[in-house]
mmCIF file of C-alpha atoms in Angstrom:
data_model
loop_
_atom_site.group_PDB
_atom_site.id
_atom_site.type_symbol
_atom_site.label_atom_id
_atom_site.label_comp_id
_atom_site.label_asym_id
_atom_site.label_seq_id
_atom_site.Cartn_x
_atom_site.Cartn_y
_atom_site.Cartn_z
ATOM 1 C CA MET S 1071 -28.804 1.158 0.824
ATOM 2 C CA SER S 1072 -30.969 3.129 -1.962
ATOM 3 C CA PRO S 1073 -29.867 6.243 -3.476
ATOM 4 C CA THR S 1074 -32.098 9.411 -2.536
ATOM 5 C CA VAL S 1075 -34.085 10.344 -5.525
ATOM 6 C CA GLU S 1076 -33.203 14.095 -6.227
ATOM 7 C CA GLY S 1077 -34.928 16.630 -8.770
ATOM 8 C CA PRO S 1078 -33.576 17.448 -12.248
ATOM 9 C CA THR S 1079 -29.980 17.934 -12.997
ATOM 10 C CA HIS S 1080 -29.813 20.175 -15.599
ATOM 11 C CA ALA S 1081 -27.444 18.134 -17.779
ATOM 12 C CA SER S 1082 -28.057 17.240 -21.408
ATOM 13 C CA ALA S 1083 -28.276 13.680 -22.513
ATOM 14 C CA PRO S 1084 -24.884 13.172 -23.348
ATOM 15 C CA VAL S 1085 -23.565 14.426 -20.203
ATOM 16 C CA GLN S 1086 -26.040 12.233 -18.081
ATOM 17 C CA ALA S 1087 -24.718 9.278 -20.048
ATOM 18 C CA ALA S 1088 -20.997 10.166 -19.236
ATOM 19 C CA TYR S 1089 -21.887 10.813 -15.473
ATOM 20 C CA SER S 1090 -23.741 7.119 -15.434
ATOM 21 C CA TYR S 1091 -20.594 5.574 -16.997
ATOM 22 C CA CYS S 1092 -18.644 7.221 -13.968
ATOM 23 C CA GLU S 1093 -20.945 6.140 -11.374
ATOM 24 C CA ALA S 1094 -20.851 2.467 -12.878
ATOM 25 C CA VAL S 1095 -16.972 2.652 -12.439
ATOM 26 C CA THR S 1096 -17.391 4.042 -9.008
ATOM 27 C CA GLY S 1097 -20.023 1.535 -7.943
ATOM 28 C CA SER S 1098 -17.981 -1.669 -9.556
ATOM 29 C CA GLN S 1099 -14.462 -0.443 -8.237
ATOM 30 C CA ALA S 1100 -14.618 2.066 -5.099
ATOM 31 C CA ARG S 1101 -15.848 -0.435 -2.126
ATOM 32 C CA ASN S 1102 -15.493 2.071 0.858
ATOM 33 C CA PHE S 1103 -16.039 5.366 -1.463
ATOM 34 C CA ALA S 1104 -18.938 4.399 -2.526
ATOM 35 C CA TYR S 1105 -20.641 3.920 0.393
ATOM 36 C CA GLY S 1106 -20.193 7.480 1.052
ATOM 37 C CA ILE S 1107 -21.102 9.215 -1.828
ATOM 38 C CA ARG S 1108 -24.655 7.465 -1.882
ATOM 39 C CA LEU S 1109 -25.644 9.703 0.865
ATOM 40 C CA LEU S 1110 -25.030 12.944 -1.443
ATOM 41 C CA PRO S 1111 -27.509 14.679 -3.527
ATOM 42 C CA THR S 1112 -27.498 13.610 -7.039
ATOM 43 C CA ASP S 1113 -25.311 16.739 -8.269
ATOM 44 C CA LYS S 1114 -22.652 16.192 -5.764
ATOM 45 C CA ARG S 1115 -22.763 12.367 -6.171
ATOM 46 C CA GLN S 1116 -22.143 12.815 -9.749
ATOM 47 C CA ALA S 1117 -19.466 14.959 -9.462
ATOM 48 C CA MET S 1118 -17.614 12.714 -6.755
ATOM 49 C CA SER S 1119 -18.214 9.931 -9.329
ATOM 50 C CA ALA S 1120 -16.525 12.050 -12.134
ATOM 51 C CA LEU S 1121 -13.475 12.569 -9.573
ATOM 52 C CA TYR S 1122 -13.463 9.190 -8.612
ATOM 53 C CA ALA S 1123 -13.470 7.545 -12.152
ATOM 54 C CA PHE S 1124 -10.494 10.190 -13.349
ATOM 55 C CA SER S 1125 -8.557 9.553 -10.319
ATOM 56 C CA ARG S 1126 -9.084 5.649 -10.908
ATOM 57 C CA ARG S 1127 -7.780 6.029 -14.513
ATOM 58 C CA VAL S 1128 -4.569 7.247 -12.914
ATOM 59 C CA ASP S 1129 -4.320 4.812 -10.270
ATOM 60 C CA ASP S 1130 -4.726 1.940 -12.598
ATOM 61 C CA ILE S 1131 -1.989 3.268 -15.068
ATOM 62 C CA GLY S 1132 0.523 3.192 -12.024
ATOM 63 C CA ASP S 1133 -0.639 -0.447 -10.788
ATOM 64 C CA GLY S 1134 -0.730 -1.739 -13.969
ATOM 65 C CA THR S 1135 1.574 -4.023 -15.868
ATOM 66 C CA LEU S 1136 3.009 -1.829 -18.226
ATOM 67 C CA ALA S 1137 6.655 -1.011 -18.273
ATOM 68 C CA PRO S 1138 7.720 1.806 -16.580
ATOM 69 C CA GLU S 1139 8.356 3.716 -19.687
ATOM 70 C CA ALA S 1140 4.980 3.052 -20.776
ATOM 71 C CA LYS S 1141 3.522 4.299 -17.903
ATOM 72 C CA PHE S 1142 5.089 7.428 -17.848
ATOM 73 C CA VAL S 1143 3.682 8.244 -21.228
ATOM 74 C CA ARG S 1144 0.262 7.057 -20.427
ATOM 75 C CA LEU S 1145 0.414 9.558 -17.304
ATOM 76 C CA GLU S 1146 1.706 12.407 -19.278
ATOM 77 C CA GLU S 1147 -1.095 11.909 -21.932
ATOM 78 C CA THR S 1148 -3.837 11.754 -18.826
ATOM 79 C CA ARG S 1149 -2.018 14.921 -17.667
ATOM 80 C CA ALA S 1150 -2.671 16.507 -21.073
ATOM 81 C CA LEU S 1151 -6.226 15.317 -21.280
ATOM 82 C CA LEU S 1152 -6.522 17.150 -17.480
ATOM 83 C CA GLY S 1153 -4.870 20.306 -19.222
ATOM 84 C CA ARG S 1154 -7.631 20.231 -22.157
ATOM 85 C CA ILE S 1155 -10.559 20.009 -19.150
ATOM 86 C CA LEU S 1156 -8.810 22.868 -17.253
ATOM 87 C CA ALA S 1157 -8.893 24.973 -20.631
ATOM 88 C CA GLU S 1158 -12.648 24.030 -21.284
ATOM 89 C CA GLU S 1159 -11.793 22.100 -24.374
ATOM 90 C CA VAL S 1160 -14.157 19.241 -23.951
ATOM 91 C CA ASP S 1161 -17.136 19.054 -25.535
ATOM 92 C CA GLU S 1162 -20.085 17.290 -24.396
ATOM 93 C CA ASP S 1163 -19.792 15.038 -27.687
ATOM 94 C CA ASP S 1164 -16.393 13.934 -26.748
ATOM 95 C CA THR S 1165 -15.628 10.210 -27.107
ATOM 96 C CA ASP S 1166 -14.148 10.194 -23.141
ATOM 97 C CA PRO S 1167 -17.214 10.003 -20.908
ATOM 98 C CA VAL S 1168 -14.775 10.353 -18.064
ATOM 99 C CA ALA S 1169 -13.426 13.600 -19.240
ATOM 100 C CA VAL S 1170 -17.161 14.953 -20.470
ATOM 101 C CA ALA S 1171 -18.281 14.204 -17.026
ATOM 102 C CA LEU S 1172 -15.518 15.846 -14.969
ATOM 103 C CA ALA S 1173 -15.470 19.024 -17.483
ATOM 104 C CA HIS S 1174 -19.228 19.157 -16.711
ATOM 105 C CA ALA S 1175 -18.665 18.879 -12.966
ATOM 106 C CA ALA S 1176 -15.806 21.417 -13.072
ATOM 107 C CA ARG S 1177 -18.455 23.925 -14.257
ATOM 108 C CA ARG S 1178 -21.057 23.305 -11.600
ATOM 109 C CA PHE S 1179 -18.689 23.107 -8.571
ATOM 110 C CA PRO S 1180 -15.350 25.354 -7.760
ATOM 111 C CA ILE S 1181 -13.315 22.106 -7.722
ATOM 112 C CA PRO S 1182 -9.593 22.884 -7.650
ATOM 113 C CA LEU S 1183 -8.440 20.271 -10.479
ATOM 114 C CA GLY S 1184 -4.889 21.019 -10.049
ATOM 115 C CA GLY S 1185 -4.965 18.550 -7.502
ATOM 116 C CA LEU S 1186 -5.409 15.769 -10.027
ATOM 117 C CA ASP S 1187 -2.198 17.143 -11.424
ATOM 118 C CA GLU S 1188 -0.648 16.145 -7.935
ATOM 119 C CA LEU S 1189 -1.978 13.125 -8.210
ATOM 120 C CA ILE S 1190 -0.518 12.130 -11.121
ATOM 121 C CA ASP S 1191 2.823 13.188 -9.464
ATOM 122 C CA GLY S 1192 2.118 10.920 -6.601
ATOM 123 C CA VAL S 1193 1.820 8.127 -9.011
ATOM 124 C CA LEU S 1194 4.740 8.979 -10.869
ATOM 125 C CA MET S 1195 6.417 8.471 -7.556
ATOM 126 C CA ASP S 1196 5.088 4.779 -7.564
ATOM 127 C CA VAL S 1197 5.997 4.227 -11.155
ATOM 128 C CA ARG S 1198 9.859 5.354 -10.155
ATOM 129 C CA GLY S 1199 9.669 3.128 -6.972
ATOM 130 C CA GLU S 1200 10.539 5.768 -4.616
ATOM 131 C CA THR S 1201 10.979 5.071 -0.799
ATOM 132 C CA TYR S 1202 10.664 7.185 2.132
ATOM 133 C CA GLU S 1203 12.924 7.831 4.940
ATOM 134 C CA THR S 1204 10.939 9.853 7.306
ATOM 135 C CA TRP S 1205 7.354 10.591 8.087
ATOM 136 C CA ASP S 1206 7.789 13.993 6.343
ATOM 137 C CA ASP S 1207 8.873 12.339 3.111
ATOM 138 C CA LEU S 1208 5.958 9.818 3.209
ATOM 139 C CA ARG S 1209 3.422 12.787 4.071
ATOM 140 C CA THR S 1210 4.573 14.601 0.795
ATOM 141 C CA TYR S 1211 3.496 11.473 -1.321
ATOM 142 C CA CYS S 1212 0.260 11.109 0.936
ATOM 143 C CA ARG S 1213 -0.605 14.559 0.215
ATOM 144 C CA CYS S 1214 -0.053 14.323 -3.272
ATOM 145 C CA VAL S 1215 -2.003 10.683 -3.670
ATOM 146 C CA ALA S 1216 -4.956 11.352 -0.924
ATOM 147 C CA GLY S 1217 -4.600 14.885 0.541
ATOM 148 C CA ALA S 1218 -5.325 16.275 -2.899
ATOM 149 C CA ILE S 1219 -8.293 14.402 -3.160
ATOM 150 C CA GLY S 1220 -9.687 15.631 -0.043
ATOM 151 C CA ARG S 1221 -9.288 19.190 -1.456
ATOM 152 C CA LEU S 1222 -10.931 18.226 -4.805
ATOM 153 C CA SER S 1223 -13.940 16.659 -2.546
ATOM 154 C CA LEU S 1224 -14.184 19.732 -0.631
ATOM 155 C CA GLY S 1225 -14.614 21.779 -3.942
ATOM 156 C CA VAL S 1226 -17.599 19.587 -4.362
ATOM 157 C CA PHE S 1227 -18.939 19.451 -0.664
ATOM 158 C CA GLY S 1228 -18.497 23.330 -0.141
ATOM 159 C CA THR S 1229 -18.736 24.899 3.466
ATOM 160 C CA VAL S 1230 -21.264 26.217 5.150
ATOM 161 C CA ASN S 1231 -21.795 29.434 7.120
ATOM 162 C CA GLY S 1232 -22.840 29.634 10.643
ATOM 163 C CA SER S 1233 -21.404 26.396 11.796
ATOM 164 C CA GLY S 1234 -20.717 28.137 14.956
ATOM 165 C CA LEU S 1235 -16.807 27.634 14.388
ATOM 166 C CA ALA S 1236 -14.247 30.440 14.504
ATOM 167 C CA ALA S 1237 -13.866 32.106 11.301
ATOM 168 C CA ALA S 1238 -10.062 31.436 11.531
ATOM 169 C CA ASP S 1239 -11.137 27.731 11.744
ATOM 170 C CA ALA S 1240 -13.604 28.017 8.967
ATOM 171 C CA ALA S 1241 -10.863 29.050 6.654
ATOM 172 C CA ARG S 1242 -8.797 25.969 7.603
ATOM 173 C CA ALA S 1243 -11.023 23.796 5.777
ATOM 174 C CA ALA S 1244 -9.056 22.614 2.862
ATOM 175 C CA GLU S 1245 -6.195 22.052 5.330
ATOM 176 C CA TYR S 1246 -8.721 19.621 7.441
ATOM 177 C CA ALA S 1247 -9.548 17.687 4.221
ATOM 178 C CA ASP S 1248 -5.818 17.240 3.099
ATOM 179 C CA THR S 1249 -5.405 16.102 6.572
ATOM 180 C CA LEU S 1250 -7.944 13.764 6.730
ATOM 181 C CA GLY S 1251 -6.926 12.153 3.270
ATOM 182 C CA LEU S 1252 -3.694 11.659 4.957
ATOM 183 C CA ALA S 1253 -5.321 9.754 7.460
ATOM 184 C CA LEU S 1254 -7.137 7.639 5.093
ATOM 185 C CA GLN S 1255 -4.187 6.882 3.051
ATOM 186 C CA LEU S 1256 -1.940 5.919 5.945
ATOM 187 C CA THR S 1257 -4.653 3.171 7.141
ATOM 188 C CA ASN S 1258 -4.382 1.945 3.232
ATOM 189 C CA ILE S 1259 -0.795 1.887 3.862
ATOM 190 C CA LEU S 1260 -0.940 -0.245 6.991
ATOM 191 C CA ARG S 1261 -3.826 -2.557 5.440
ATOM 192 C CA ASP S 1262 -2.006 -3.107 2.355
ATOM 193 C CA VAL S 1263 1.433 -3.727 3.984
ATOM 194 C CA ARG S 1264 1.800 -7.247 2.515
ATOM 195 C CA GLU S 1265 0.254 -6.779 -1.073
ATOM 196 C CA ASP S 1266 2.564 -3.577 -1.257
ATOM 197 C CA ALA S 1267 5.722 -5.630 -0.697
ATOM 198 C CA GLY S 1268 4.305 -8.266 -3.022
ATOM 199 C CA ASN S 1269 4.538 -5.640 -5.896
ATOM 200 C CA GLY S 1270 8.100 -4.157 -4.990
ATOM 201 C CA ARG S 1271 6.561 -1.345 -2.855
ATOM 202 C CA THR S 1272 7.522 0.148 0.577
ATOM 203 C CA TYR S 1273 5.564 3.111 1.854
ATOM 204 C CA LEU S 1274 5.859 2.700 5.718
ATOM 205 C CA PRO S 1275 9.127 5.220 6.644
ATOM 206 C CA ALA S 1276 12.456 3.611 6.593
ATOM 207 C CA GLU S 1277 13.544 5.150 9.909
ATOM 208 C CA ASP S 1278 10.207 3.284 11.720
ATOM 209 C CA LEU S 1279 10.977 0.062 10.200
ATOM 210 C CA ALA S 1280 14.338 0.335 11.383
ATOM 211 C CA LYS S 1281 13.467 1.246 15.268
ATOM 212 C CA PHE S 1282 11.010 -1.521 15.026
ATOM 213 C CA GLY S 1283 13.380 -4.482 13.349
ATOM 214 C CA CYS S 1284 11.286 -4.700 10.137
ATOM 215 C CA SER S 1285 13.767 -3.305 7.313
ATOM 216 C CA GLU S 1286 13.887 -6.623 5.625
ATOM 217 C CA GLY S 1287 10.310 -6.100 4.508
ATOM 218 C CA PHE S 1288 6.967 -8.272 4.507
ATOM 219 C CA HIS S 1289 7.160 -11.180 2.269
ATOM 220 C CA SER S 1290 5.236 -13.568 4.119
ATOM 221 C CA ASP S 1291 2.194 -14.112 6.378
ATOM 222 C CA ARG S 1292 4.674 -13.925 9.612
ATOM 223 C CA ALA S 1293 6.416 -10.827 10.886
ATOM 224 C CA PRO S 1294 10.262 -10.756 10.281
ATOM 225 C CA ALA S 1295 12.266 -12.508 12.726
ATOM 226 C CA GLY S 1296 13.000 -10.781 15.767
ATOM 227 C CA SER S 1297 10.919 -7.651 14.911
ATOM 228 C CA ASP S 1298 8.352 -5.875 16.926
ATOM 229 C CA PHE S 1299 5.902 -6.093 14.345
ATOM 230 C CA ALA S 1300 2.966 -4.854 16.589
ATOM 231 C CA GLY S 1301 4.834 -2.092 17.872
ATOM 232 C CA LEU S 1302 5.362 -0.366 14.575
ATOM 233 C CA VAL S 1303 1.834 -1.024 13.378
ATOM 234 C CA HIS S 1304 0.849 0.556 17.008
ATOM 235 C CA HIS S 1305 3.252 3.596 16.256
ATOM 236 C CA GLU S 1306 1.638 4.296 12.872
ATOM 237 C CA VAL S 1307 -1.743 3.641 14.381
ATOM 238 C CA ARG S 1308 -1.462 6.144 16.732
ATOM 239 C CA ARG S 1309 -0.130 8.577 13.739
ATOM 240 C CA ALA S 1310 -3.065 8.063 11.836
ATOM 241 C CA ARG S 1311 -5.737 8.677 14.863
ATOM 242 C CA ALA S 1312 -3.948 11.877 15.372
ATOM 243 C CA LEU S 1313 -4.545 12.843 11.946
ATOM 244 C CA PHE S 1314 -8.255 11.499 11.962
ATOM 245 C CA ALA S 1315 -8.861 14.076 15.011
ATOM 246 C CA GLU S 1316 -7.375 16.889 13.278
ATOM 247 C CA GLY S 1317 -9.413 15.985 10.048
ATOM 248 C CA TYR S 1318 -12.671 15.230 11.635
ATOM 249 C CA ARG S 1319 -12.455 19.338 12.400
ATOM 250 C CA LEU S 1320 -13.930 19.443 8.865
ATOM 251 C CA LEU S 1321 -17.125 17.750 9.428
ATOM 252 C CA PRO S 1322 -19.316 20.818 11.471
ATOM 253 C CA MET S 1323 -18.056 22.824 8.398
ATOM 254 C CA LEU S 1324 -20.101 20.733 6.141
ATOM 255 C CA ASP S 1325 -23.915 20.329 5.135
ATOM 256 C CA ARG S 1326 -25.675 17.530 6.622
ATOM 257 C CA ARG S 1327 -25.339 15.409 3.423
ATOM 258 C CA SER S 1328 -21.754 16.230 2.670
ATOM 259 C CA GLY S 1329 -20.794 15.365 6.348
ATOM 260 C CA ALA S 1330 -22.524 12.513 6.358
ATOM 261 C CA CYS S 1331 -20.740 11.484 3.246
ATOM 262 C CA VAL S 1332 -17.280 12.075 4.774
ATOM 263 C CA ALA S 1333 -18.289 10.937 8.434
ATOM 264 C CA ALA S 1334 -19.343 7.572 6.353
ATOM 265 C CA MET S 1335 -15.989 7.420 4.437
ATOM 266 C CA ALA S 1336 -13.690 8.177 7.386
ATOM 267 C CA GLY S 1337 -15.919 5.743 9.990
ATOM 268 C CA ILE S 1338 -14.989 2.814 7.649
ATOM 269 C CA TYR S 1339 -11.281 3.250 7.877
ATOM 270 C CA ARG S 1340 -11.387 4.158 11.489
ATOM 271 C CA ARG S 1341 -12.923 1.007 12.103
ATOM 272 C CA LEU S 1342 -10.393 -0.532 9.824
ATOM 273 C CA LEU S 1343 -7.576 0.986 11.844
ATOM 274 C CA ASP S 1344 -9.204 -0.363 14.804
ATOM 275 C CA ARG S 1345 -9.064 -4.025 13.562
ATOM 276 C CA ILE S 1346 -5.423 -3.880 12.442
ATOM 277 C CA GLU S 1347 -4.522 -2.431 16.017
ATOM 278 C CA ARG S 1348 -6.280 -5.349 17.606
ATOM 279 C CA GLU S 1349 -4.675 -7.619 15.526
ATOM 280 C CA PRO S 1350 -1.597 -6.208 13.561
ATOM 281 C CA GLU S 1351 -0.309 -9.478 12.058
ATOM 282 C CA ALA S 1352 -3.927 -9.857 10.315
ATOM 283 C CA VAL S 1353 -2.565 -7.305 7.636
ATOM 284 C CA LEU S 1354 0.349 -10.087 6.980
ATOM 285 C CA ARG S 1355 -2.210 -12.687 6.168
ATOM 286 C CA GLY S 1356 -4.789 -10.785 3.899
ATOM 287 C CA ARG S 1357 -6.949 -7.549 3.504
ATOM 288 C CA VAL S 1358 -8.533 -6.670 6.574
ATOM 289 C CA SER S 1359 -11.891 -5.223 5.576
ATOM 290 C CA LEU S 1360 -15.635 -4.756 6.984
ATOM 291 C CA PRO S 1361 -18.732 -6.457 6.479
ATOM 292 C CA PRO S 1362 -21.278 -4.820 4.500
ATOM 293 C CA HIS S 1363 -23.677 -4.636 7.573
ATOM 294 C CA GLU S 1364 -20.813 -2.917 9.390
ATOM 295 C CA LYS S 1365 -20.350 -0.484 6.498
ATOM 296 C CA ALA S 1366 -24.232 0.227 6.468
ATOM 297 C CA TYR S 1367 -24.027 1.105 10.259
ATOM 298 C CA VAL S 1368 -21.053 3.689 9.637
ATOM 299 C CA ALA S 1369 -23.362 5.320 6.883
ATOM 300 C CA VAL S 1370 -26.440 5.722 8.822
ATOM 301 C CA ARG S 1371 -24.366 6.898 11.991
ATOM 302 C CA GLY S 1372 -22.805 9.646 9.388
ATOM 303 C CA LEU S 1373 -26.187 10.406 8.205
ATOM 304 C CA SER S 1374 -27.588 11.086 11.945
ATOM 305 C CA GLY S 1375 -24.679 13.749 12.036
ATOM 306 C CA LEU S 1376 -23.369 12.421 15.630
ATOM 307 C CA ASP S 1377 -20.017 12.818 14.604
ATOM 308 C CA ALA S 1378 -20.301 16.085 13.460
ATOM 309 C CA ARG S 1379 -22.025 17.105 16.695
ATOM 310 C CA THR S 1380 -19.351 15.400 18.348
ATOM 311 C CA VAL S 1381 -16.729 17.520 16.748
ATOM 312 C CA SER S 1382 -18.849 20.785 17.370
ATOM 313 C CA ARG S 1383 -19.032 20.170 21.120
ATOM 314 C CA GLN S 1384 -15.242 19.456 21.417
ATOM 315 C CA ALA S 1385 -14.468 22.650 19.134
ATOM 316 C CA THR S 1386 -16.768 24.669 21.897
ATOM 317 C CA ARG S 1387 -14.589 22.724 24.661
ATOM 318 C CA ARG S 1388 -11.428 24.179 23.310
ATOM 319 C CA ARG S 1389 -12.486 27.566 23.065
ATOM 320 C CA GLY S 1390 -14.304 27.649 26.568
#
């Protein structure tokens, strides 16, 4: 799928170069994310790439091979950089292209950059090796590392008036964006359960693991002996589906291109969830993914606006 050519973006050469760097990072690292943002106009696509590149830097510190103490230092240095961006202290000739691009994006759009502080807090939870007893505990983590990204993205997308939804619902756009982020993160957690176990991380709530006999963890391509692994997965899938249903209420509040972007990214993860539900133990054998042609189909479906129209009809029936 080719990016759409847009008009001038009114950015200087150093800023355009910084955006190009961020787009290269996004294109090479983002997989599912990149399919969605290709549907955006240039200015929004560039801003989303800047957000992704900064977020990726934070994630890479948390997932890297440095000792925990060094990770703490690097994360706080990154938080200080964010502080400079918030204080508008990053010039166009700064040597950090991600900072240059993000600073410019924050001037273009009302991006709540404090969400990146929350992301850093969430990655610090990873570095400390925190585990989660209940869904409420895990939800706090997910809001930091994914819900915040949803709210940041909404700052780029904006909302449209006259969407046909009640004003009270429109005011909840940030909440819906946050919830959709939670849905994507829980899907990620299910998909990566074996990989995370290999890295010494457990995200699924301890009470859920105990309920389904999976407390010993996932360290092989087979479910723990005597466990109901399929039951555990289906339990979490139902939770993720409820989050998707709530988060999808955001779609009619977005313009066509932004809605297409969100529908494409969320649609890819919903299809991953379908695959995981059909074959739970596949996540123990390797990473479940979608082939490129299926991702392209989801992107085209998002661009058609079908998902947004479906949500609008459902909202109308609820109000009726």
